[in-house]
mmCIF file of C-alpha atoms in Angstrom:
data_model
loop_
_atom_site.group_PDB
_atom_site.id
_atom_site.type_symbol
_atom_site.label_atom_id
_atom_site.label_comp_id
_atom_site.label_asym_id
_atom_site.label_seq_id
_atom_site.Cartn_x
_atom_site.Cartn_y
_atom_site.Cartn_z
ATOM 1 C CA UNK M 1 0.000 0.000 0.000
ATOM 2 C CA UNK M 2 1.335 3.430 -0.975
ATOM 3 C CA UNK M 3 1.903 5.735 2.030
ATOM 4 C CA UNK M 4 1.577 9.497 1.554
ATOM 5 C CA UNK M 5 4.370 11.631 2.957
ATOM 6 C CA UNK M 6 3.441 13.310 6.234
ATOM 7 C CA UNK M 7 3.315 16.807 4.706
ATOM 8 C CA UNK M 8 1.159 15.649 1.809
ATOM 9 C CA UNK M 9 -1.186 13.809 4.166
ATOM 10 C CA UNK M 10 -1.567 16.846 6.417
ATOM 11 C CA UNK M 11 -2.293 19.073 3.432
ATOM 12 C CA UNK M 12 -4.892 16.642 2.102
ATOM 13 C CA UNK M 13 -6.657 16.408 5.449
ATOM 14 C CA UNK M 14 -6.647 20.175 5.850
ATOM 15 C CA UNK M 15 -8.086 20.716 2.394
ATOM 16 C CA UNK M 16 -10.805 18.207 3.079
ATOM 17 C CA UNK M 17 -11.624 19.951 6.365
ATOM 18 C CA UNK M 18 -11.839 23.338 4.664
ATOM 19 C CA UNK M 19 -14.072 21.923 1.948
ATOM 20 C CA UNK M 20 -16.409 20.528 4.566
ATOM 21 C CA UNK M 21 -16.678 23.778 6.515
ATOM 22 C CA UNK M 22 -16.587 26.341 3.702
ATOM 23 C CA UNK M 23 -19.943 27.989 2.972
ATOM 24 C CA UNK M 24 -21.710 26.345 0.054
ATOM 25 C CA UNK M 25 -23.002 28.528 -2.764
ATOM 26 C CA UNK M 26 -26.737 29.203 -2.332
ATOM 27 C CA UNK M 27 -29.028 27.302 -4.622
ATOM 28 C CA UNK M 28 -30.549 29.501 -7.292
ATOM 29 C CA UNK M 29 -34.172 30.495 -6.588
ATOM 30 C CA UNK M 30 -36.752 28.746 -8.749
ATOM 31 C CA UNK M 31 -37.914 30.560 -11.862
ATOM 32 C CA UNK M 32 -39.359 29.492 -15.212
ATOM 33 C CA UNK M 33 -36.793 28.345 -17.771
ATOM 34 C CA UNK M 34 -39.131 27.837 -20.715
ATOM 35 C CA UNK M 35 -42.465 29.310 -21.941
ATOM 36 C CA UNK M 36 -45.324 29.511 -19.445
ATOM 37 C CA UNK M 37 -48.942 28.622 -20.199
ATOM 38 C CA UNK M 38 -51.744 30.637 -18.608
ATOM 39 C CA UNK M 39 -54.769 28.308 -18.529
ATOM 40 C CA UNK M 40 -58.038 30.270 -18.550
ATOM 41 C CA UNK M 41 -61.090 28.455 -17.194
ATOM 42 C CA UNK M 42 -63.495 30.434 -19.391
ATOM 43 C CA UNK M 43 -64.049 31.208 -23.031
ATOM 44 C CA UNK M 44 -62.342 34.031 -24.897
ATOM 45 C CA UNK M 45 -63.683 37.444 -23.945
ATOM 46 C CA UNK M 46 -65.073 36.363 -20.575
ATOM 47 C CA UNK M 47 -64.197 37.916 -17.243
ATOM 48 C CA UNK M 48 -61.585 35.287 -16.384
ATOM 49 C CA UNK M 49 -60.039 35.652 -19.836
ATOM 50 C CA UNK M 50 -59.703 39.422 -19.371
ATOM 51 C CA UNK M 51 -58.228 38.806 -15.899
ATOM 52 C CA UNK M 52 -55.513 36.487 -17.236
ATOM 53 C CA UNK M 53 -54.684 38.583 -20.303
ATOM 54 C CA UNK M 54 -54.348 41.738 -18.209
ATOM 55 C CA UNK M 55 -51.789 39.922 -16.055
ATOM 56 C CA UNK M 56 -50.014 38.577 -19.134
ATOM 57 C CA UNK M 57 -49.737 42.099 -20.583
ATOM 58 C CA UNK M 58 -48.446 43.576 -17.309
ATOM 59 C CA UNK M 59 -45.841 40.813 -16.962
ATOM 60 C CA UNK M 60 -44.560 41.351 -20.481
ATOM 61 C CA UNK M 61 -44.502 45.158 -20.322
ATOM 62 C CA UNK M 62 -42.673 45.275 -16.998
ATOM 63 C CA UNK M 63 -40.443 42.245 -17.747
ATOM 64 C CA UNK M 64 -41.498 40.334 -14.646
ATOM 65 C CA UNK M 65 -40.553 37.066 -16.381
ATOM 66 C CA UNK M 66 -37.666 36.132 -18.651
ATOM 67 C CA UNK M 67 -39.753 33.717 -20.720
ATOM 68 C CA UNK M 68 -42.807 34.123 -22.983
ATOM 69 C CA UNK M 69 -46.363 33.619 -21.686
ATOM 70 C CA UNK M 70 -49.101 32.084 -23.836
ATOM 71 C CA UNK M 71 -52.788 32.088 -22.917
ATOM 72 C CA UNK M 72 -55.056 29.143 -23.687
ATOM 73 C CA UNK M 73 -58.808 29.049 -23.099
ATOM 74 C CA UNK M 74 -60.295 25.888 -21.625
ATOM 75 C CA UNK M 75 -63.716 26.997 -20.434
ATOM 76 C CA UNK M 76 -65.867 23.953 -21.146
ATOM 77 C CA UNK M 77 -68.154 22.733 -18.376
ATOM 78 C CA UNK M 78 -68.274 26.096 -16.535
ATOM 79 C CA UNK M 79 -64.483 26.005 -16.282
ATOM 80 C CA UNK M 80 -64.119 22.304 -15.459
ATOM 81 C CA UNK M 81 -62.063 21.730 -18.611
ATOM 82 C CA UNK M 82 -59.306 24.068 -17.431
ATOM 83 C CA UNK M 83 -59.149 22.698 -13.904
ATOM 84 C CA UNK M 84 -59.064 19.106 -15.157
ATOM 85 C CA UNK M 85 -56.232 20.084 -17.486
ATOM 86 C CA UNK M 86 -54.403 21.621 -14.541
ATOM 87 C CA UNK M 87 -55.009 18.542 -12.405
ATOM 88 C CA UNK M 88 -53.503 16.415 -15.163
ATOM 89 C CA UNK M 89 -50.392 18.613 -15.298
ATOM 90 C CA UNK M 90 -49.253 17.365 -11.902
ATOM 91 C CA UNK M 91 -45.906 18.775 -10.817
ATOM 92 C CA UNK M 92 -45.651 21.284 -13.690
ATOM 93 C CA UNK M 93 -45.177 24.832 -12.316
ATOM 94 C CA UNK M 94 -45.221 26.304 -15.825
ATOM 95 C CA UNK M 95 -48.989 25.879 -16.127
ATOM 96 C CA UNK M 96 -50.781 28.649 -14.213
ATOM 97 C CA UNK M 97 -54.551 28.277 -13.855
ATOM 98 C CA UNK M 98 -56.907 31.274 -13.714
ATOM 99 C CA UNK M 99 -60.405 30.953 -12.308
ATOM 100 C CA UNK M 100 -62.811 32.081 -9.625
ATOM 101 C CA UNK M 101 -64.377 30.303 -6.654
ATOM 102 C CA UNK M 102 -65.565 27.703 -9.152
ATOM 103 C CA UNK M 103 -62.309 25.889 -8.300
ATOM 104 C CA UNK M 104 -63.721 24.885 -4.911
ATOM 105 C CA UNK M 105 -67.499 25.061 -5.523
ATOM 106 C CA UNK M 106 -67.928 23.333 -8.883
ATOM 107 C CA UNK M 107 -66.878 19.878 -7.568
ATOM 108 C CA UNK M 108 -69.970 19.910 -5.325
ATOM 109 C CA UNK M 109 -72.460 20.297 -8.172
ATOM 110 C CA UNK M 110 -70.741 18.559 -11.105
ATOM 111 C CA UNK M 111 -68.870 15.297 -11.458
ATOM 112 C CA UNK M 112 -65.375 16.538 -12.175
ATOM 113 C CA UNK M 113 -61.932 14.957 -12.109
ATOM 114 C CA UNK M 114 -60.344 17.094 -9.405
ATOM 115 C CA UNK M 115 -60.827 17.943 -5.755
ATOM 116 C CA UNK M 116 -60.471 21.514 -4.451
ATOM 117 C CA UNK M 117 -57.570 20.619 -2.178
ATOM 118 C CA UNK M 118 -55.522 19.097 -5.014
ATOM 119 C CA UNK M 119 -54.692 22.296 -6.880
ATOM 120 C CA UNK M 120 -52.128 24.593 -5.287
ATOM 121 C CA UNK M 121 -53.353 28.132 -4.508
ATOM 122 C CA UNK M 122 -51.231 31.084 -5.614
ATOM 123 C CA UNK M 123 -53.348 34.177 -4.935
ATOM 124 C CA UNK M 124 -56.762 35.799 -4.989
ATOM 125 C CA UNK M 125 -56.281 39.183 -6.626
ATOM 126 C CA UNK M 126 -59.638 40.935 -6.861
ATOM 127 C CA UNK M 127 -63.302 40.552 -6.060
ATOM 128 C CA UNK M 128 -66.070 41.013 -8.591
ATOM 129 C CA UNK M 129 -69.054 42.868 -7.151
ATOM 130 C CA UNK M 130 -72.688 42.013 -7.912
ATOM 131 C CA UNK M 131 -75.676 44.283 -8.423
ATOM 132 C CA UNK M 132 -79.414 43.841 -8.856
ATOM 133 C CA UNK M 133 -80.370 45.289 -12.253
ATOM 134 C CA UNK M 134 -83.732 46.034 -13.903
ATOM 135 C CA UNK M 135 -84.770 47.479 -17.241
ATOM 136 C CA UNK M 136 -84.250 51.252 -17.439
ATOM 137 C CA UNK M 137 -87.962 51.976 -17.859
ATOM 138 C CA UNK M 138 -89.140 49.492 -15.191
ATOM 139 C CA UNK M 139 -91.569 51.030 -12.695
ATOM 140 C CA UNK M 140 -89.445 50.059 -9.698
ATOM 141 C CA UNK M 141 -87.511 53.003 -8.263
ATOM 142 C CA UNK M 142 -85.800 51.004 -5.532
ATOM 143 C CA UNK M 143 -84.829 47.421 -4.796
ATOM 144 C CA UNK M 144 -87.482 47.408 -2.068
ATOM 145 C CA UNK M 145 -90.113 48.272 -4.714
ATOM 146 C CA UNK M 146 -88.960 45.400 -6.905
ATOM 147 C CA UNK M 147 -88.970 42.850 -4.092
ATOM 148 C CA UNK M 148 -92.456 43.998 -3.063
ATOM 149 C CA UNK M 149 -93.697 43.483 -6.632
ATOM 150 C CA UNK M 150 -92.065 40.040 -6.817
ATOM 151 C CA UNK M 151 -93.684 39.049 -3.525
ATOM 152 C CA UNK M 152 -97.115 39.782 -4.961
ATOM 153 C CA UNK M 153 -96.507 37.425 -7.929
ATOM 154 C CA UNK M 154 -94.544 34.393 -6.670
ATOM 155 C CA UNK M 155 -92.471 32.844 -9.452
ATOM 156 C CA UNK M 156 -93.690 35.278 -12.099
ATOM 157 C CA UNK M 157 -90.627 37.515 -12.081
ATOM 158 C CA UNK M 158 -87.796 36.203 -14.277
ATOM 159 C CA UNK M 159 -84.246 36.527 -12.991
ATOM 160 C CA UNK M 160 -81.614 36.207 -15.705
ATOM 161 C CA UNK M 161 -78.133 34.945 -14.948
ATOM 162 C CA UNK M 162 -74.943 33.386 -16.238
ATOM 163 C CA UNK M 163 -74.928 29.560 -16.254
ATOM 164 C CA UNK M 164 -76.742 27.200 -13.909
ATOM 165 C CA UNK M 165 -75.639 26.210 -10.398
ATOM 166 C CA UNK M 166 -73.035 28.972 -10.591
ATOM 167 C CA UNK M 167 -72.529 32.350 -8.925
ATOM 168 C CA UNK M 168 -75.589 34.119 -10.378
ATOM 169 C CA UNK M 169 -78.011 31.348 -9.507
ATOM 170 C CA UNK M 170 -76.456 30.990 -6.061
ATOM 171 C CA UNK M 171 -77.019 34.712 -5.448
ATOM 172 C CA UNK M 172 -80.603 34.398 -6.686
ATOM 173 C CA UNK M 173 -81.154 31.656 -4.106
ATOM 174 C CA UNK M 174 -79.692 33.884 -1.407
ATOM 175 C CA UNK M 175 -82.055 36.711 -2.374
ATOM 176 C CA UNK M 176 -85.013 34.344 -2.256
ATOM 177 C CA UNK M 177 -84.012 33.042 1.156
ATOM 178 C CA UNK M 178 -83.438 36.553 2.526
ATOM 179 C CA UNK M 179 -86.707 38.016 1.253
ATOM 180 C CA UNK M 180 -89.121 35.088 1.032
ATOM 181 C CA UNK M 181 -89.864 35.814 -2.634
ATOM 182 C CA UNK M 182 -89.518 33.335 -5.485
ATOM 183 C CA UNK M 183 -88.110 34.024 -8.942
ATOM 184 C CA UNK M 184 -87.965 31.941 -12.096
ATOM 185 C CA UNK M 185 -84.258 31.719 -12.869
ATOM 186 C CA UNK M 186 -83.352 31.881 -16.582
ATOM 187 C CA UNK M 187 -79.745 30.864 -17.369
ATOM 188 C CA UNK M 188 -77.747 32.322 -20.258
ATOM 189 C CA UNK M 189 -74.251 31.647 -21.575
ATOM 190 C CA UNK M 190 -72.768 34.649 -19.804
ATOM 191 C CA UNK M 191 -73.438 37.930 -18.060
ATOM 192 C CA UNK M 192 -73.253 39.871 -21.308
ATOM 193 C CA UNK M 193 -76.074 37.825 -22.797
ATOM 194 C CA UNK M 194 -78.118 38.157 -19.596
ATOM 195 C CA UNK M 195 -77.738 41.939 -19.839
ATOM 196 C CA UNK M 196 -78.916 41.959 -23.456
ATOM 197 C CA UNK M 197 -81.960 39.877 -22.553
ATOM 198 C CA UNK M 198 -82.776 42.258 -19.698
ATOM 199 C CA UNK M 199 -82.451 45.299 -21.962
ATOM 200 C CA UNK M 200 -84.837 43.621 -24.394
ATOM 201 C CA UNK M 201 -87.414 42.963 -21.685
ATOM 202 C CA UNK M 202 -87.149 39.167 -21.890
ATOM 203 C CA UNK M 203 -86.338 38.913 -18.171
ATOM 204 C CA UNK M 204 -87.285 41.241 -15.321
ATOM 205 C CA UNK M 205 -83.922 41.474 -13.588
ATOM 206 C CA UNK M 206 -80.407 40.083 -13.385
ATOM 207 C CA UNK M 207 -77.501 40.166 -10.939
ATOM 208 C CA UNK M 208 -74.687 41.141 -13.292
ATOM 209 C CA UNK M 209 -71.292 42.467 -12.282
ATOM 210 C CA UNK M 210 -70.911 46.221 -12.870
ATOM 211 C CA UNK M 211 -68.596 45.713 -15.864
ATOM 212 C CA UNK M 212 -71.110 43.427 -17.572
ATOM 213 C CA UNK M 213 -73.855 46.074 -17.652
ATOM 214 C CA UNK M 214 -72.080 49.434 -17.548
ATOM 215 C CA UNK M 215 -72.685 49.924 -21.282
ATOM 216 C CA UNK M 216 -76.380 49.270 -20.877
ATOM 217 C CA UNK M 217 -76.536 51.711 -17.975
ATOM 218 C CA UNK M 218 -74.788 54.423 -19.961
ATOM 219 C CA UNK M 219 -77.105 53.719 -22.875
ATOM 220 C CA UNK M 220 -80.222 54.044 -20.705
ATOM 221 C CA UNK M 221 -81.210 50.418 -21.295
ATOM 222 C CA UNK M 222 -80.775 49.008 -17.782
ATOM 223 C CA UNK M 223 -80.150 50.464 -14.323
ATOM 224 C CA UNK M 224 -78.809 49.134 -11.021
ATOM 225 C CA UNK M 225 -81.043 49.104 -7.953
ATOM 226 C CA UNK M 226 -78.507 48.057 -5.322
ATOM 227 C CA UNK M 227 -75.074 46.511 -4.764
ATOM 228 C CA UNK M 228 -74.430 43.377 -2.685
ATOM 229 C CA UNK M 229 -71.726 45.013 -0.599
ATOM 230 C CA UNK M 230 -71.342 46.102 3.022
ATOM 231 C CA UNK M 231 -70.931 49.699 1.903
ATOM 232 C CA UNK M 232 -71.495 51.523 -1.388
ATOM 233 C CA UNK M 233 -68.772 51.389 -4.005
ATOM 234 C CA UNK M 234 -66.066 54.085 -3.828
ATOM 235 C CA UNK M 235 -66.705 57.408 -5.499
ATOM 236 C CA UNK M 236 -65.904 57.552 -9.203
ATOM 237 C CA UNK M 237 -66.651 59.802 -12.126
ATOM 238 C CA UNK M 238 -70.270 59.879 -13.244
ATOM 239 C CA UNK M 239 -71.303 56.843 -15.258
ATOM 240 C CA UNK M 240 -74.531 58.464 -16.435
ATOM 241 C CA UNK M 241 -75.429 62.134 -16.535
ATOM 242 C CA UNK M 242 -76.478 62.062 -12.893
ATOM 243 C CA UNK M 243 -75.047 58.993 -11.130
ATOM 244 C CA UNK M 244 -71.772 57.269 -10.320
ATOM 245 C CA UNK M 245 -71.259 53.806 -8.850
ATOM 246 C CA UNK M 246 -71.075 55.371 -5.386
ATOM 247 C CA UNK M 247 -74.680 56.546 -5.704
ATOM 248 C CA UNK M 248 -76.049 52.992 -5.770
ATOM 249 C CA UNK M 249 -77.243 51.920 -2.286
ATOM 250 C CA UNK M 250 -76.413 48.623 -0.674
ATOM 251 C CA UNK M 251 -78.972 45.859 -1.046
ATOM 252 C CA UNK M 252 -79.053 45.373 2.738
ATOM 253 C CA UNK M 253 -80.214 48.980 3.114
ATOM 254 C CA UNK M 254 -83.055 48.162 0.711
ATOM 255 C CA UNK M 255 -84.385 45.284 2.793
ATOM 256 C CA UNK M 256 -82.484 42.431 1.109
ATOM 257 C CA UNK M 257 -80.543 40.815 3.943
ATOM 258 C CA UNK M 258 -77.535 39.753 1.865
ATOM 259 C CA UNK M 259 -74.795 41.920 3.325
ATOM 260 C CA UNK M 260 -72.115 40.935 0.860
ATOM 261 C CA UNK M 261 -71.711 38.722 -2.176
ATOM 262 C CA UNK M 262 -68.501 38.824 -4.165
ATOM 263 C CA UNK M 263 -66.614 36.500 -6.479
ATOM 264 C CA UNK M 264 -62.829 36.197 -6.147
ATOM 265 C CA UNK M 265 -60.481 36.181 -9.121
ATOM 266 C CA UNK M 266 -58.074 33.349 -8.322
ATOM 267 C CA UNK M 267 -54.799 31.801 -9.502
ATOM 268 C CA UNK M 268 -53.763 28.165 -8.956
ATOM 269 C CA UNK M 269 -50.999 25.726 -9.913
ATOM 270 C CA UNK M 270 -51.188 21.982 -10.626
ATOM 271 C CA UNK M 271 -50.781 19.505 -7.751
ATOM 272 C CA UNK M 272 -47.381 18.713 -6.255
ATOM 273 C CA UNK M 273 -45.440 21.660 -7.645
ATOM 274 C CA UNK M 274 -42.373 22.745 -5.651
ATOM 275 C CA UNK M 275 -43.035 25.133 -2.766
ATOM 276 C CA UNK M 276 -40.485 27.484 -4.308
ATOM 277 C CA UNK M 277 -42.580 27.687 -7.475
ATOM 278 C CA UNK M 278 -45.721 28.532 -5.506
ATOM 279 C CA UNK M 279 -43.860 31.323 -3.682
ATOM 280 C CA UNK M 280 -42.394 32.577 -6.969
ATOM 281 C CA UNK M 281 -45.808 32.898 -8.597
ATOM 282 C CA UNK M 282 -47.372 34.534 -5.537
ATOM 283 C CA UNK M 283 -44.598 37.127 -5.667
ATOM 284 C CA UNK M 284 -45.095 37.719 -9.403
ATOM 285 C CA UNK M 285 -48.824 38.235 -8.948
ATOM 286 C CA UNK M 286 -48.196 40.674 -6.118
ATOM 287 C CA UNK M 287 -45.863 42.673 -8.394
ATOM 288 C CA UNK M 288 -48.564 42.716 -11.079
ATOM 289 C CA UNK M 289 -50.980 44.426 -8.663
ATOM 290 C CA UNK M 290 -48.488 47.301 -8.350
ATOM 291 C CA UNK M 291 -48.510 48.097 -12.082
ATOM 292 C CA UNK M 292 -50.546 50.857 -13.766
ATOM 293 C CA UNK M 293 -52.119 48.243 -16.057
ATOM 294 C CA UNK M 294 -53.592 46.388 -13.092
ATOM 295 C CA UNK M 295 -54.908 49.558 -11.466
ATOM 296 C CA UNK M 296 -56.533 50.553 -14.760
ATOM 297 C CA UNK M 297 -58.087 47.075 -15.061
ATOM 298 C CA UNK M 298 -59.572 47.318 -11.562
ATOM 299 C CA UNK M 299 -61.030 50.761 -12.297
ATOM 300 C CA UNK M 300 -62.475 49.755 -15.672
ATOM 301 C CA UNK M 301 -64.087 46.568 -14.381
ATOM 302 C CA UNK M 302 -65.292 48.140 -11.102
ATOM 303 C CA UNK M 303 -63.781 45.364 -9.030
ATOM 304 C CA UNK M 304 -62.340 45.560 -5.521
ATOM 305 C CA UNK M 305 -58.577 45.027 -5.419
ATOM 306 C CA UNK M 306 -57.828 42.683 -2.509
ATOM 307 C CA UNK M 307 -54.635 40.626 -2.667
ATOM 308 C CA UNK M 308 -54.750 37.350 -0.738
ATOM 309 C CA UNK M 309 -51.835 34.957 -0.261
ATOM 310 C CA UNK M 310 -52.394 31.171 -0.175
ATOM 311 C CA UNK M 311 -52.635 31.250 3.626
ATOM 312 C CA UNK M 312 -55.194 34.047 3.474
ATOM 313 C CA UNK M 313 -57.200 32.211 0.817
ATOM 314 C CA UNK M 314 -57.636 29.122 2.977
ATOM 315 C CA UNK M 315 -60.298 30.527 5.379
ATOM 316 C CA UNK M 316 -62.229 31.993 2.435
ATOM 317 C CA UNK M 317 -62.251 28.652 0.650
ATOM 318 C CA UNK M 318 -63.301 26.758 3.768
ATOM 319 C CA UNK M 319 -66.141 29.163 4.589
ATOM 320 C CA UNK M 320 -67.511 29.201 1.035
ATOM 321 C CA UNK M 321 -67.294 25.413 0.806
ATOM 322 C CA UNK M 322 -69.220 25.037 4.055
ATOM 323 C CA UNK M 323 -71.988 27.511 3.198
ATOM 324 C CA UNK M 324 -72.119 26.343 -0.421
ATOM 325 C CA UNK M 325 -72.476 22.705 0.526
ATOM 326 C CA UNK M 326 -75.365 23.503 2.857
ATOM 327 C CA UNK M 327 -77.171 25.462 0.149
ATOM 328 C CA UNK M 328 -76.506 22.866 -2.546
ATOM 329 C CA UNK M 329 -77.806 20.105 -0.290
ATOM 330 C CA UNK M 330 -81.034 22.065 0.329
ATOM 331 C CA UNK M 331 -81.485 22.487 -3.432
ATOM 332 C CA UNK M 332 -80.567 18.826 -4.097
ATOM 333 C CA UNK M 333 -77.653 19.909 -6.279
ATOM 334 C CA UNK M 334 -74.963 17.865 -4.546
ATOM 335 C CA UNK M 335 -73.437 15.181 -6.749
ATOM 336 C CA UNK M 336 -71.582 13.372 -3.950
#
């Protein structure tokens, strides 16, 4: 056996000791290294599509990523197509899924191939507000007037809405429960179509988001009676010749005991992505909310900008799942 000279041996041992104790270079933080896909759980032109494309544009303009971002629409089945696609992309942090609270409510009312807890939350970035709308020339001056008229003719008043067993129909059920009146719910393919049908007099009311009916309000075709919010919307410029969003009273003040009803705009990742990737995307989305493009988007769509981290989203998801499940069970909508 070859024996190292004493000096050589000492040097070797010392070098080994230094190597063991020397600080190791920090691992590089996770970031995308190839193109990213934004998966939109709605059709082109819908609210979720606009949400995702606004974020895409802000990211590109302010160079928040070093790779391209492509947007794909997978809105079939009220968004189920996109979430199923995300569920099937297990472990892939380059597929970012954009939706609403349909991520955790839809599995209760439709047989879908994912469970709410499987997808990884990134952020909730805004809340869509809801209003009770009637035709511009309807005789009802207030929401209280409209509810009184509906109470006199149970089931005769038609409430238009987007989709079935989704946010608009859920809100209609809440109104019915709070007031004791009964509407006939008429589903359409989206809020825009519901607004057109209301303007044409084919339904008596709808519960559209402000952005879905602002054109009809400006054009004197429809008008809002109240907003499902704890306080009126913030002051803005006039939408019509005489009113701004801040002039619309809360529905609770009009005798409809639904203090608040809002829909979150949410971002998720596929199951089992690295924690570092989740944190990376949460940070990117937070940076987006600081851009002028995002602030303009919030103002144009009359949403409330509320940024929620994954930990902050958890209580919201749990509460909505609990209350939703109770309501769905009462309506015999539950599929499980």
